[in-house]
Tab-separated table of C-alpha atoms and ligand atoms in Angstrom:
chain	number	residue	atom	x	y	z
A	1	UNK	CA	-48.053	-31.119	9.960
A	2	UNK	CA	-51.274	-30.607	12.136
A	3	UNK	CA	-53.904	-28.634	9.768
A	4	UNK	CA	-56.346	-26.861	11.866
A	5	UNK	CA	-57.282	-24.508	8.616
A	6	UNK	CA	-60.240	-26.487	7.234
A	7	UNK	CA	-62.429	-23.466	6.688
A	8	UNK	CA	-59.810	-22.019	4.468
A	9	UNK	CA	-59.873	-25.464	2.512
A	10	UNK	CA	-60.690	-28.732	2.825
A	11	UNK	CA	-59.092	-31.731	1.741
A	12	UNK	CA	-60.637	-33.179	-1.190
A	13	UNK	CA	-62.265	-36.678	-0.649
A	14	UNK	CA	-60.900	-39.327	-2.790
A	15	UNK	CA	-64.284	-40.325	-4.030
A	16	UNK	CA	-64.857	-36.723	-5.256
A	17	UNK	CA	-61.304	-36.771	-6.917
A	18	UNK	CA	-62.408	-40.554	-8.238
A	19	UNK	CA	-65.688	-38.984	-9.822
A	20	UNK	CA	-64.074	-36.177	-11.424
A	21	UNK	CA	-61.245	-38.586	-13.202
A	22	UNK	CA	-64.249	-41.008	-14.543
A	23	UNK	CA	-66.470	-38.324	-15.837
A	24	UNK	CA	-63.581	-35.956	-17.333
A	25	UNK	CA	-62.869	-39.824	-19.138
A	26	UNK	CA	-65.843	-40.743	-20.103
A	27	UNK	CA	-67.063	-37.383	-21.473
A	28	UNK	CA	-64.637	-35.992	-23.871
A	29	UNK	CA	-67.179	-33.610	-25.923
A	30	UNK	CA	-68.387	-29.879	-25.016
A	31	UNK	CA	-71.871	-29.991	-23.627
A	32	UNK	CA	-72.554	-26.972	-25.839
A	33	UNK	CA	-71.612	-28.833	-29.253
A	34	UNK	CA	-74.409	-30.494	-31.670
A	35	UNK	CA	-72.968	-33.608	-32.258
A	36	UNK	CA	-73.212	-37.029	-30.495
A	37	UNK	CA	-70.447	-36.336	-27.933
A	38	UNK	CA	-72.126	-33.031	-26.944
A	39	UNK	CA	-75.398	-33.971	-26.701
A	40	UNK	CA	-74.463	-37.021	-24.501
A	41	UNK	CA	-72.256	-34.859	-22.276
A	42	UNK	CA	-75.232	-32.270	-21.897
A	43	UNK	CA	-77.533	-35.027	-20.781
A	44	UNK	CA	-75.193	-36.046	-18.251
A	45	UNK	CA	-74.963	-32.302	-17.000
A	46	UNK	CA	-78.573	-32.329	-16.535
A	47	UNK	CA	-78.850	-35.246	-14.617
A	48	UNK	CA	-76.013	-34.040	-12.557
A	49	UNK	CA	-77.521	-30.420	-12.027
A	50	UNK	CA	-81.036	-32.397	-11.432
A	51	UNK	CA	-79.456	-34.163	-8.483
A	52	UNK	CA	-77.582	-31.160	-6.835
A	53	UNK	CA	-80.916	-29.386	-7.397
A	54	UNK	CA	-82.826	-32.100	-5.514
A	55	UNK	CA	-80.043	-32.108	-2.549
A	56	UNK	CA	-80.484	-28.254	-2.306
A	57	UNK	CA	-84.331	-28.307	-2.824
A	58	UNK	CA	-84.378	-25.659	-5.493
A	59	UNK	CA	-85.038	-25.810	-9.106
A	60	UNK	CA	-82.471	-27.078	-11.267
A	61	UNK	CA	-82.947	-23.867	-13.540
A	62	UNK	CA	-81.428	-21.759	-10.520
A	63	UNK	CA	-78.222	-23.247	-11.143
A	64	UNK	CA	-75.386	-21.390	-12.091
A	65	UNK	CA	-72.018	-23.140	-12.010
A	66	UNK	CA	-69.126	-20.666	-11.416
A	67	UNK	CA	-65.486	-20.897	-10.696
A	68	UNK	CA	-65.859	-20.965	-7.163
A	69	UNK	CA	-67.928	-19.029	-4.301
A	70	UNK	CA	-65.739	-15.679	-5.126
A	71	UNK	CA	-67.289	-15.415	-8.753
A	72	UNK	CA	-70.523	-16.456	-7.043
A	73	UNK	CA	-70.607	-13.519	-4.867
A	74	UNK	CA	-69.438	-11.062	-7.758
A	75	UNK	CA	-72.218	-12.092	-9.741
A	76	UNK	CA	-74.698	-11.769	-7.322
A	77	UNK	CA	-73.977	-8.586	-5.823
A	78	UNK	CA	-72.832	-6.731	-9.133
A	79	UNK	CA	-75.239	-8.414	-10.854
A	80	UNK	CA	-78.419	-7.676	-8.775
A	81	UNK	CA	-77.494	-4.291	-8.476
A	82	UNK	CA	-76.678	-3.669	-11.974
A	83	UNK	CA	-80.238	-5.020	-12.627
A	84	UNK	CA	-82.149	-2.977	-10.205
A	85	UNK	CA	-80.038	0.450	-10.678
A	86	UNK	CA	-83.314	1.848	-12.133
A	87	UNK	CA	-85.125	1.372	-8.636
A	88	UNK	CA	-82.430	2.321	-6.261
A	89	UNK	CA	-78.286	2.481	-5.402
A	90	UNK	CA	-78.556	1.884	-1.724
A	91	UNK	CA	-77.401	-1.711	-0.255
A	92	UNK	CA	-77.140	-2.813	3.157
A	93	UNK	CA	-74.467	-5.060	4.298
A	94	UNK	CA	-72.352	-6.263	7.240
A	95	UNK	CA	-68.367	-5.876	8.436
A	96	UNK	CA	-68.101	-9.896	8.606
A	97	UNK	CA	-68.292	-10.282	4.758
A	98	UNK	CA	-65.866	-12.268	2.756
A	99	UNK	CA	-63.641	-10.267	0.929
A	100	UNK	CA	-65.606	-11.125	-2.398
A	101	UNK	CA	-68.706	-9.443	-1.174
A	102	UNK	CA	-66.809	-6.223	0.535
A	103	UNK	CA	-64.670	-5.460	-2.272
A	104	UNK	CA	-67.711	-5.938	-4.844
A	105	UNK	CA	-69.517	-3.403	-2.387
A	106	UNK	CA	-66.587	-0.676	-2.601
A	107	UNK	CA	-66.616	-1.282	-6.441
A	108	UNK	CA	-70.084	-0.433	-6.743
A	109	UNK	CA	-69.508	2.458	-4.041
A	110	UNK	CA	-67.143	3.975	-6.562
A	111	UNK	CA	-70.033	3.683	-9.390
A	112	UNK	CA	-72.002	6.167	-7.077
A	113	UNK	CA	-73.959	2.999	-4.953
A	114	UNK	CA	-74.382	4.331	-0.851
A	115	UNK	CA	-73.557	1.247	1.159
A	116	UNK	CA	-74.771	0.894	4.675
A	117	UNK	CA	-73.068	-1.689	7.239
A	118	UNK	CA	-75.351	-3.643	9.789
A	119	UNK	CA	-73.921	-3.018	13.188
A	120	UNK	CA	-73.469	-6.509	15.217
A	121	UNK	CA	-74.708	-7.390	18.448
A	122	UNK	CA	-72.328	-9.106	21.476
A	123	UNK	CA	-73.219	-12.323	20.157
A	124	UNK	CA	-72.334	-11.472	16.357
A	125	UNK	CA	-75.736	-11.392	14.949
A	126	UNK	CA	-76.716	-8.578	12.909
A	127	UNK	CA	-78.946	-6.063	14.741
A	128	UNK	CA	-82.444	-6.425	13.234
A	129	UNK	CA	-84.013	-3.277	14.757
A	130	UNK	CA	-81.127	-1.524	12.948
A	131	UNK	CA	-81.990	-3.236	9.662
A	132	UNK	CA	-85.391	-2.116	9.977
A	133	UNK	CA	-84.655	0.978	10.313
A	134	UNK	CA	-81.789	1.205	7.522
A	135	UNK	CA	-84.277	-0.153	5.077
A	136	UNK	CA	-85.521	2.252	2.457
A	137	UNK	CA	-87.971	2.306	-0.806
A	138	UNK	CA	-84.719	2.231	-2.952
A	139	UNK	CA	-82.367	-0.395	-0.855
A	140	UNK	CA	-81.880	-2.801	-3.856
A	141	UNK	CA	-80.095	-5.280	-2.062
A	142	UNK	CA	-79.481	-6.996	1.558
A	143	UNK	CA	-76.105	-8.734	1.650
A	144	UNK	CA	-75.583	-10.991	4.586
A	145	UNK	CA	-73.338	-14.367	5.137
A	146	UNK	CA	-75.182	-17.492	6.661
A	147	UNK	CA	-71.852	-18.045	8.543
A	148	UNK	CA	-68.709	-15.825	8.837
A	149	UNK	CA	-66.086	-17.513	7.899
A	150	UNK	CA	-63.977	-15.545	10.952
A	151	UNK	CA	-65.940	-16.249	14.131
A	152	UNK	CA	-68.623	-18.528	12.843
A	153	UNK	CA	-71.611	-16.665	13.795
A	154	UNK	CA	-74.489	-18.047	12.371
A	155	UNK	CA	-77.180	-15.232	11.377
A	156	UNK	CA	-80.735	-15.490	11.814
A	157	UNK	CA	-81.660	-15.215	7.974
A	158	UNK	CA	-85.314	-16.204	8.412
A	159	UNK	CA	-86.134	-12.991	10.300
A	160	UNK	CA	-83.797	-10.914	8.105
A	161	UNK	CA	-85.949	-12.111	4.768
A	162	UNK	CA	-89.379	-11.201	6.563
A	163	UNK	CA	-87.928	-7.886	7.508
A	164	UNK	CA	-87.021	-7.271	3.677
A	165	UNK	CA	-90.352	-8.990	3.060
A	166	UNK	CA	-92.168	-5.535	2.671
A	167	UNK	CA	-89.714	-3.462	0.357
A	168	UNK	CA	-90.485	-4.930	-2.832
A	169	UNK	CA	-87.515	-3.408	-4.688
A	170	UNK	CA	-84.849	-5.138	-2.008
A	171	UNK	CA	-83.339	-8.236	-2.804
A	172	UNK	CA	-81.529	-10.635	-0.609
A	173	UNK	CA	-78.104	-12.273	-1.075
A	174	UNK	CA	-76.538	-14.760	1.223
A	175	UNK	CA	-72.842	-16.102	1.320
A	176	UNK	CA	-73.312	-19.621	2.526
A	177	UNK	CA	-70.093	-20.760	1.799
A	178	UNK	CA	-69.256	-21.591	5.340
A	179	UNK	CA	-72.751	-22.977	5.899
A	180	UNK	CA	-73.670	-25.465	3.187
A	181	UNK	CA	-72.174	-29.033	3.921
A	182	UNK	CA	-71.645	-28.111	7.637
A	183	UNK	CA	-74.950	-26.928	8.596
A	184	UNK	CA	-78.638	-27.357	7.522
A	185	UNK	CA	-79.738	-24.450	5.044
A	186	UNK	CA	-82.787	-23.228	3.584
A	187	UNK	CA	-82.142	-21.672	-0.198
A	188	UNK	CA	-85.866	-20.764	-0.335
A	189	UNK	CA	-85.065	-17.576	2.129
A	190	UNK	CA	-82.699	-15.860	-0.087
A	191	UNK	CA	-82.782	-14.705	-3.862
A	192	UNK	CA	-79.426	-15.550	-4.657
A	193	UNK	CA	-77.213	-17.930	-2.387
A	194	UNK	CA	-73.325	-18.742	-3.114
A	195	UNK	CA	-71.403	-21.758	-2.339
A	196	UNK	CA	-68.397	-23.633	-3.320
A	197	UNK	CA	-67.818	-27.171	-2.559
A	198	UNK	CA	-63.604	-26.933	-1.468
A	199	UNK	CA	-65.146	-26.317	2.102
A	200	UNK	CA	-66.635	-29.633	2.158
A	201	UNK	CA	-64.419	-31.928	0.451
A	202	UNK	CA	-65.007	-30.920	-3.207
A	203	UNK	CA	-62.861	-29.890	-6.014
A	204	UNK	CA	-61.550	-26.312	-5.913
A	205	UNK	CA	-62.203	-24.336	-8.943
A	206	UNK	CA	-65.981	-24.903	-8.695
A	207	UNK	CA	-68.815	-23.416	-7.261
A	208	UNK	CA	-72.619	-22.374	-7.595
A	209	UNK	CA	-74.683	-19.612	-7.574
A	210	UNK	CA	-78.259	-20.521	-6.822
A	211	UNK	CA	-80.484	-17.592	-8.155
A	212	UNK	CA	-84.494	-17.403	-7.831
A	213	UNK	CA	-85.536	-18.507	-11.775
A	214	UNK	CA	-87.724	-15.439	-12.052
A	215	UNK	CA	-84.803	-13.127	-10.913
A	216	UNK	CA	-82.845	-11.396	-13.888
A	217	UNK	CA	-79.245	-10.765	-13.443
A	218	UNK	CA	-76.688	-8.736	-15.491
A	219	UNK	CA	-73.973	-11.125	-16.150
A	220	UNK	CA	-70.377	-10.293	-15.296
A	221	UNK	CA	-68.895	-12.706	-17.833
A	222	UNK	CA	-69.845	-12.277	-21.681
A	223	UNK	CA	-69.726	-14.307	-24.419
A	224	UNK	CA	-71.811	-17.480	-25.628
A	225	UNK	CA	-74.888	-18.661	-23.553
A	226	UNK	CA	-73.539	-21.819	-22.463
A	227	UNK	CA	-75.800	-23.746	-20.063
A	228	UNK	CA	-77.255	-20.557	-18.981
A	229	UNK	CA	-76.987	-16.958	-20.113
A	230	UNK	CA	-75.908	-15.926	-16.479
A	231	UNK	CA	-72.308	-17.369	-17.205
A	232	UNK	CA	-70.412	-18.131	-20.296
A	233	UNK	CA	-68.071	-20.777	-20.715
A	234	UNK	CA	-67.713	-24.577	-21.397
A	235	UNK	CA	-69.512	-26.010	-18.890
A	236	UNK	CA	-67.409	-27.817	-16.693
A	237	UNK	CA	-69.025	-30.913	-16.385
A	238	UNK	CA	-66.335	-33.450	-14.373
A	239	UNK	CA	-66.262	-30.400	-11.807
A	240	UNK	CA	-69.884	-30.459	-11.300
A	241	UNK	CA	-70.170	-34.148	-10.877
A	242	UNK	CA	-67.534	-34.125	-8.453
A	243	UNK	CA	-69.322	-30.995	-6.474
A	244	UNK	CA	-72.481	-33.538	-6.900
A	245	UNK	CA	-70.256	-36.347	-5.027
A	246	UNK	CA	-69.171	-34.013	-2.405
A	247	UNK	CA	-72.499	-32.592	-1.571
A	248	UNK	CA	-73.961	-35.933	-1.177
A	249	UNK	CA	-71.190	-37.196	1.485
A	250	UNK	CA	-71.363	-34.050	3.151
A	251	UNK	CA	-75.230	-33.998	3.318
A	252	UNK	CA	-75.482	-37.990	4.258
A	253	UNK	CA	-72.970	-37.864	6.601
A	254	UNK	CA	-73.885	-34.192	8.297
A	255	UNK	CA	-74.886	-35.409	11.700
A	256	UNK	CA	-72.294	-37.618	12.230
A	257	UNK	CA	-69.213	-34.965	11.130
A	258	UNK	CA	-71.097	-32.434	13.153
A	259	UNK	CA	-71.114	-34.140	16.563
A	260	UNK	CA	-67.329	-35.278	15.946
A	261	UNK	CA	-66.317	-31.658	15.842
A	262	UNK	CA	-68.668	-30.519	18.349
A	263	UNK	CA	-67.034	-32.758	20.713
A	264	UNK	CA	-63.651	-31.747	19.582
A	265	UNK	CA	-64.544	-28.143	19.434
A	266	UNK	CA	-65.895	-28.486	23.279
A	267	UNK	CA	-62.596	-29.921	24.517
A	268	UNK	CA	-60.745	-27.203	22.899
A	269	UNK	CA	-63.065	-24.267	23.990
A	270	UNK	CA	-62.686	-25.765	27.577
A	271	UNK	CA	-58.585	-25.888	27.506
A	272	UNK	CA	-58.217	-22.311	25.907
A	273	UNK	CA	-60.903	-20.774	28.223
A	274	UNK	CA	-58.095	-21.500	31.284
A	275	UNK	CA	-55.741	-19.361	30.086
A	276	UNK	CA	-56.077	-15.614	31.494
A	277	UNK	CA	-54.928	-13.944	28.440
A	278	UNK	CA	-56.987	-15.986	26.125
A	279	UNK	CA	-60.321	-14.634	24.775
A	280	UNK	CA	-62.680	-16.681	22.591
A	281	UNK	CA	-64.289	-14.095	20.140
A	282	UNK	CA	-66.508	-16.814	18.542
A	283	UNK	CA	-70.026	-16.385	20.196
A	284	UNK	CA	-71.304	-19.102	21.917
A	285	UNK	CA	-73.942	-19.854	19.138
A	286	UNK	CA	-71.029	-20.127	16.755
A	287	UNK	CA	-70.687	-23.278	13.997
A	288	UNK	CA	-68.580	-26.072	15.986
A	289	UNK	CA	-66.288	-26.228	13.239
A	290	UNK	CA	-64.636	-22.523	13.567
A	291	UNK	CA	-63.463	-20.830	16.963
A	292	UNK	CA	-61.946	-17.268	16.910
A	293	UNK	CA	-59.551	-16.237	19.786
A	294	UNK	CA	-57.273	-13.891	20.901
A	295	UNK	CA	-54.256	-13.798	23.118
A	296	UNK	CA	-53.720	-10.768	24.857
A	297	UNK	CA	-50.488	-8.805	23.708
A	298	UNK	CA	-49.855	-11.299	21.204
A	299	UNK	CA	-50.522	-10.316	17.417
A	300	UNK	CA	-52.549	-12.938	15.612
A	301	UNK	CA	-50.109	-12.918	12.683
A	302	UNK	CA	-47.325	-13.585	15.294
A	303	UNK	CA	-49.338	-16.674	16.824
A	304	UNK	CA	-49.728	-18.087	13.354
A	305	UNK	CA	-46.062	-17.520	12.179
A	306	UNK	CA	-44.781	-19.209	15.858
A	307	UNK	CA	-47.554	-22.093	15.592
A	308	UNK	CA	-46.303	-22.535	11.708
A	309	UNK	CA	-42.656	-22.857	13.064
A	310	UNK	CA	-44.174	-25.931	15.084
A	311	UNK	CA	-45.822	-27.312	11.894
A	312	UNK	CA	-49.489	-26.023	13.116
A	313	UNK	CA	-51.611	-24.302	10.412
A	314	UNK	CA	-54.342	-21.845	11.570
A	315	UNK	CA	-55.270	-18.721	10.293
A	316	UNK	CA	-55.139	-14.754	10.581
A	317	UNK	CA	-58.364	-13.689	9.248
A	318	UNK	CA	-59.751	-15.255	5.799
A	319	UNK	CA	-56.880	-16.612	3.716
A	320	UNK	CA	-58.193	-14.043	0.975
A	321	UNK	CA	-58.213	-11.071	3.438
A	322	UNK	CA	-54.992	-8.053	3.509
A	323	UNK	CA	-52.629	-8.924	5.638
A	324	UNK	CA	-51.441	-6.749	8.716
A	325	UNK	CA	-54.937	-5.026	9.252
A	326	UNK	CA	-57.202	-5.795	12.396
A	327	UNK	CA	-59.850	-8.216	11.797
A	328	UNK	CA	-63.189	-5.865	11.075
A	329	UNK	CA	-65.120	-9.012	12.081
A	330	UNK	CA	-63.505	-9.521	15.448
A	331	UNK	CA	-63.466	-5.607	15.866
A	332	UNK	CA	-67.421	-5.777	15.254
A	333	UNK	CA	-68.060	-7.918	18.067
A	334	UNK	CA	-65.048	-6.736	20.362
A	335	UNK	CA	-65.174	-3.069	19.919
A	336	UNK	CA	-61.372	-3.614	20.574
A	337	UNK	CA	-58.669	-2.808	18.221
A	338	UNK	CA	-56.141	-4.880	20.230
A	339	UNK	CA	-58.452	-7.931	20.625
A	340	UNK	CA	-58.853	-7.692	16.485
A	341	UNK	CA	-55.355	-7.338	16.023
A	342	UNK	CA	-54.593	-10.404	18.156
A	343	UNK	CA	-57.310	-12.779	16.411
A	344	UNK	CA	-56.764	-15.910	14.769
A	345	UNK	CA	-58.888	-18.674	14.018
A	346	UNK	CA	-58.857	-22.622	14.325
A	347	UNK	CA	-61.106	-24.662	11.917
A	348	UNK	CA	-61.928	-28.153	12.289
A	349	UNK	CA	-63.153	-31.114	10.309
A	350	UNK	CA	-64.673	-34.423	10.752
A	351	UNK	CA	-60.989	-35.422	9.834
A	352	UNK	CA	-59.649	-33.796	12.656
A	353	UNK	CA	-58.623	-36.149	15.593
A	354	UNK	CA	-58.412	-36.074	19.256
A	355	UNK	CA	-54.867	-36.919	19.172
A	356	UNK	CA	-54.215	-33.624	17.012
A	357	UNK	CA	-56.117	-31.397	19.282
A	358	UNK	CA	-53.801	-32.598	22.269
A	359	UNK	CA	-50.626	-32.225	20.162
A	360	UNK	CA	-51.868	-28.606	19.534
A	361	UNK	CA	-52.853	-27.731	23.062
A	362	UNK	CA	-49.350	-28.828	24.372
A	363	UNK	CA	-47.724	-26.692	21.772
A	364	UNK	CA	-50.206	-23.923	22.351
A	365	UNK	CA	-49.300	-24.249	26.364
A	366	UNK	CA	-45.598	-23.788	25.412
A	367	UNK	CA	-46.069	-20.797	23.227
A	368	UNK	CA	-48.358	-19.075	25.600
A	369	UNK	CA	-45.820	-18.902	28.331
A	370	UNK	CA	-43.193	-18.695	25.961
A	371	UNK	CA	-44.547	-15.082	24.367
A	372	UNK	CA	-46.938	-13.484	27.086
A	373	UNK	CA	-44.209	-14.308	29.919
A	374	UNK	CA	-47.050	-15.716	32.350
A	375	UNK	CA	-46.022	-18.464	34.216
A	376	UNK	CA	-48.491	-18.672	36.841
B	1	LIG	N1	-67.375	-16.525	0.943
B	1	LIG	C1	-66.845	-17.304	2.100
B	1	LIG	C2	-67.678	-17.192	3.610
B	1	LIG	C3	-65.489	-17.975	2.486
B	1	LIG	O1	-65.490	-18.226	3.409
B	1	LIG	C4	-65.405	-18.215	1.008
B	1	LIG	C5	-63.652	-18.707	1.102
B	1	LIG	O2	-62.695	-18.192	1.772
B	1	LIG	C6	-65.463	-17.702	-0.284
B	1	LIG	C7	-66.391	-16.918	-0.101
B	1	LIG	C8	-64.461	-17.381	-1.336
B	1	LIG	O3	-64.651	-19.054	-1.784
B	1	LIG	P1	-63.926	-19.119	-3.427
B	1	LIG	O4	-62.417	-19.623	-2.934
B	1	LIG	O5	-64.314	-20.490	-3.464
B	1	LIG	O6	-63.939	-18.460	-3.959
């Protein structure tokens, strides 16, 4: 099998798994319990949280552990909207959000919130002039992905922050799930930021919402206070420890991982661009681990099926989105329904080898001629 879907899920690093097992076996207590085992677990939880906070350059009190980025996005979007409902019900977002953000916004719309979606420029970034035009006194939330999962566009978060600065009721939520562990990200720019370690060698089933410490959020899960009033449940100590290891490895090795992926991505782009019916949808400035493309006349889902038959895993839209509909993200940059319907995504990692890229290109070449009938 050739796995080219690392933006959907990244295999766990053996060191991460080892840390999980060792912490799970060493600390039997519930960090909320008031006895020795509980106090020891709680002390370890605090140590781990401090290490994560140091790596992200945030206050340890701003870290809320969640079950993943889906929960972190739900908590931020719904929690912020509910807390600020007396200030307004206007929200600005984009068509390139992960379904965990866009479906939360649809839910809020059903509760009477007004949602405006920012258009994208041809380079995939949000239209800042339009943002300036749409911002109002009753805008309570702007939500933008740092990097979207389909095209890999890096959004100008600093400039967005500057525009929002003049609107005191407005908060900025950034879904940084495809950015953290892959490219540098400045957490001080947003009020809330979500991330998940299974995108960079960590385990599934955990994530973080980083929340500015002075900001109040209405929780979505109700129960005992746990490590924070914002997320009830027994703190998952071993998952937090595994997240810390995954993040440390990703940050320490970030430069070498990026340069390896850059080389492979350049080779892929060069080879694929030579086919007359291929259109590269990812903008030039996209992160190197994500490459979105369309083959004219061939549905993305068909391409995925055919590649799957040959043992190659790629993705159509994000793994959590509705099947059979054109990609909203690709439509937003191409303005072409067919291009959006025909789009699919290759995503790479430092684990991807040049031999895998060569083998993929060989199979793609055969399929391209077979499916398009282009034998030139
Ligand atoms: N946000 C983005 C940009 C993603 O790519 C994903 C993963 O597919 C998520 C959120 C959801 O993450 P999780 O699977 O941890 O809930």
